[in-house]
Coordinates of C-alpha atoms in Angstrom, one line a residue:
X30 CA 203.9 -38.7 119.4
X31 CA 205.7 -41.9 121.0
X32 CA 207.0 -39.3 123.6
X33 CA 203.9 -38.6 124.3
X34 CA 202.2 -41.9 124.8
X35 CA 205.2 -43.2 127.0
X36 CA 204.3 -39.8 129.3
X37 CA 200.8 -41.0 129.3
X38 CA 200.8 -44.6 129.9
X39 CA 203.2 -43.9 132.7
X40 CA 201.3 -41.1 134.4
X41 CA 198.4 -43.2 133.9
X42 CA 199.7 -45.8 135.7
X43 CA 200.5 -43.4 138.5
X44 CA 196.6 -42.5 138.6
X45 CA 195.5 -46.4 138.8
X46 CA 197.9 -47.0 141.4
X47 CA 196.8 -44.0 143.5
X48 CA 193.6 -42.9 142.5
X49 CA 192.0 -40.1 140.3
X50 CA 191.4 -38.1 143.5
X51 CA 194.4 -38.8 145.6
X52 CA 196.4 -37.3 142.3
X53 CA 194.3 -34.3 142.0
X54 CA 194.7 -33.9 145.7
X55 CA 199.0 -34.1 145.2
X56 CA 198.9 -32.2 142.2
X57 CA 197.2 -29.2 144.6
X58 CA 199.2 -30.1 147.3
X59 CA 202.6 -29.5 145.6
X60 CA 202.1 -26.3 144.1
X61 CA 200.3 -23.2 144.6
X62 CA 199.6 -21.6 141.1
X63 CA 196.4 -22.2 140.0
X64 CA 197.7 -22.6 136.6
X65 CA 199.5 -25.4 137.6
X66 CA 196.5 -26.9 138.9
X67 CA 194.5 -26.7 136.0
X68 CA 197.2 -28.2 133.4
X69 CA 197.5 -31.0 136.1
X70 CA 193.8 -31.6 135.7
X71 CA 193.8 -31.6 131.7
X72 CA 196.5 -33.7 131.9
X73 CA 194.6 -36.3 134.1
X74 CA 191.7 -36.0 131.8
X75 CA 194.2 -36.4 128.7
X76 CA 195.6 -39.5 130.1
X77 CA 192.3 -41.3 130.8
X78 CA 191.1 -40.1 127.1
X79 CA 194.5 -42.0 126.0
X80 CA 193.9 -45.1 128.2
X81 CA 190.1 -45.7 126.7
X82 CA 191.7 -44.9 123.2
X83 CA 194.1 -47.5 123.7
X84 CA 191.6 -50.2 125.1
X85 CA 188.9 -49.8 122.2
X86 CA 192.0 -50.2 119.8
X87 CA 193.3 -53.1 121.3
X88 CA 189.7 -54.8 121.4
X89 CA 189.1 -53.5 117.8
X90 CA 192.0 -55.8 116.5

Protein backbone atom coordinates (compact mmCIF):
# COMPACT_ATOMS: atom_id res chain seq x y z
CA UNK A 1 0.00 0.00 0.00
CA UNK A 2 3.07 2.50 0.62
CA UNK A 3 4.19 1.43 -2.87
CA UNK A 4 1.31 2.60 -4.00
CA UNK A 5 0.92 5.94 -2.53
CA UNK A 6 4.65 6.93 -3.36
CA UNK A 7 3.40 5.98 -7.20
CA UNK A 8 0.64 8.24 -6.72
CA UNK A 9 1.88 11.30 -5.03
CA UNK A 10 4.60 11.25 -7.63
CA UNK A 11 2.53 10.84 -10.72
CA UNK A 12 0.37 13.30 -9.21
CA UNK A 13 2.82 15.66 -9.01
CA UNK A 14 3.56 15.12 -12.63
CA UNK A 15 -0.24 16.10 -13.43
CA UNK A 16 0.02 19.48 -11.27
CA UNK A 17 3.13 20.33 -12.95
CA UNK A 18 1.70 19.68 -16.44
CA UNK A 19 -1.78 19.66 -16.42
CA UNK A 20 -4.68 17.05 -16.40
CA UNK A 21 -4.90 17.52 -20.20
CA UNK A 22 -1.45 17.90 -21.37
CA UNK A 23 -0.98 14.29 -19.49
CA UNK A 24 -3.87 12.72 -21.19
CA UNK A 25 -2.63 14.25 -24.38
CA UNK A 26 1.28 12.37 -23.65
CA UNK A 27 -0.21 9.34 -22.35
CA UNK A 28 -2.00 9.15 -26.20
CA UNK A 29 0.86 10.47 -27.71
CA UNK A 30 3.28 7.71 -26.52
CA UNK A 31 1.43 4.72 -27.33
CA UNK A 32 -1.02 3.43 -29.65
CA UNK A 33 -3.04 0.67 -27.84
CA UNK A 34 -6.14 1.85 -26.71
CA UNK A 35 -5.73 -0.21 -23.71
CA UNK A 36 -3.02 1.69 -22.73
CA UNK A 37 -4.89 4.65 -23.00
CA UNK A 38 -7.56 3.78 -20.93
CA UNK A 39 -5.42 2.43 -17.83
CA UNK A 40 -3.55 5.82 -18.22
CA UNK A 41 -6.86 7.54 -17.77
CA UNK A 42 -8.01 5.38 -14.54
CA UNK A 43 -4.80 5.98 -13.30
CA UNK A 44 -5.17 9.82 -13.65
CA UNK A 45 -8.53 9.51 -12.09
CA UNK A 46 -6.95 7.21 -9.23
CA UNK A 47 -4.40 9.69 -8.44
CA UNK A 48 -6.73 12.70 -8.10
CA UNK A 49 -9.14 10.41 -5.91
CA UNK A 50 -5.73 9.78 -3.77
CA UNK A 51 -4.75 13.49 -3.62
CA UNK A 52 -8.52 14.66 -2.26
CA UNK A 53 -8.28 11.54 0.13
CA UNK A 54 -5.09 12.81 1.42
CA UNK A 55 -6.20 16.55 1.81
CA UNK A 56 -9.58 15.80 3.73
CA UNK A 57 -7.34 13.53 6.02
CA UNK A 58 -4.80 15.96 6.60
CA UNK A 59 -7.56 18.74 7.43
CA UNK A 60 -9.56 16.11 9.50
CA UNK A 61 -6.54 15.96 12.04
Amino acid sequence: MELLSYFLSVFGLFILAKGFKPTLEFINKTTEKELVKFFGLIAILITLIFYVYVMFNFLKK
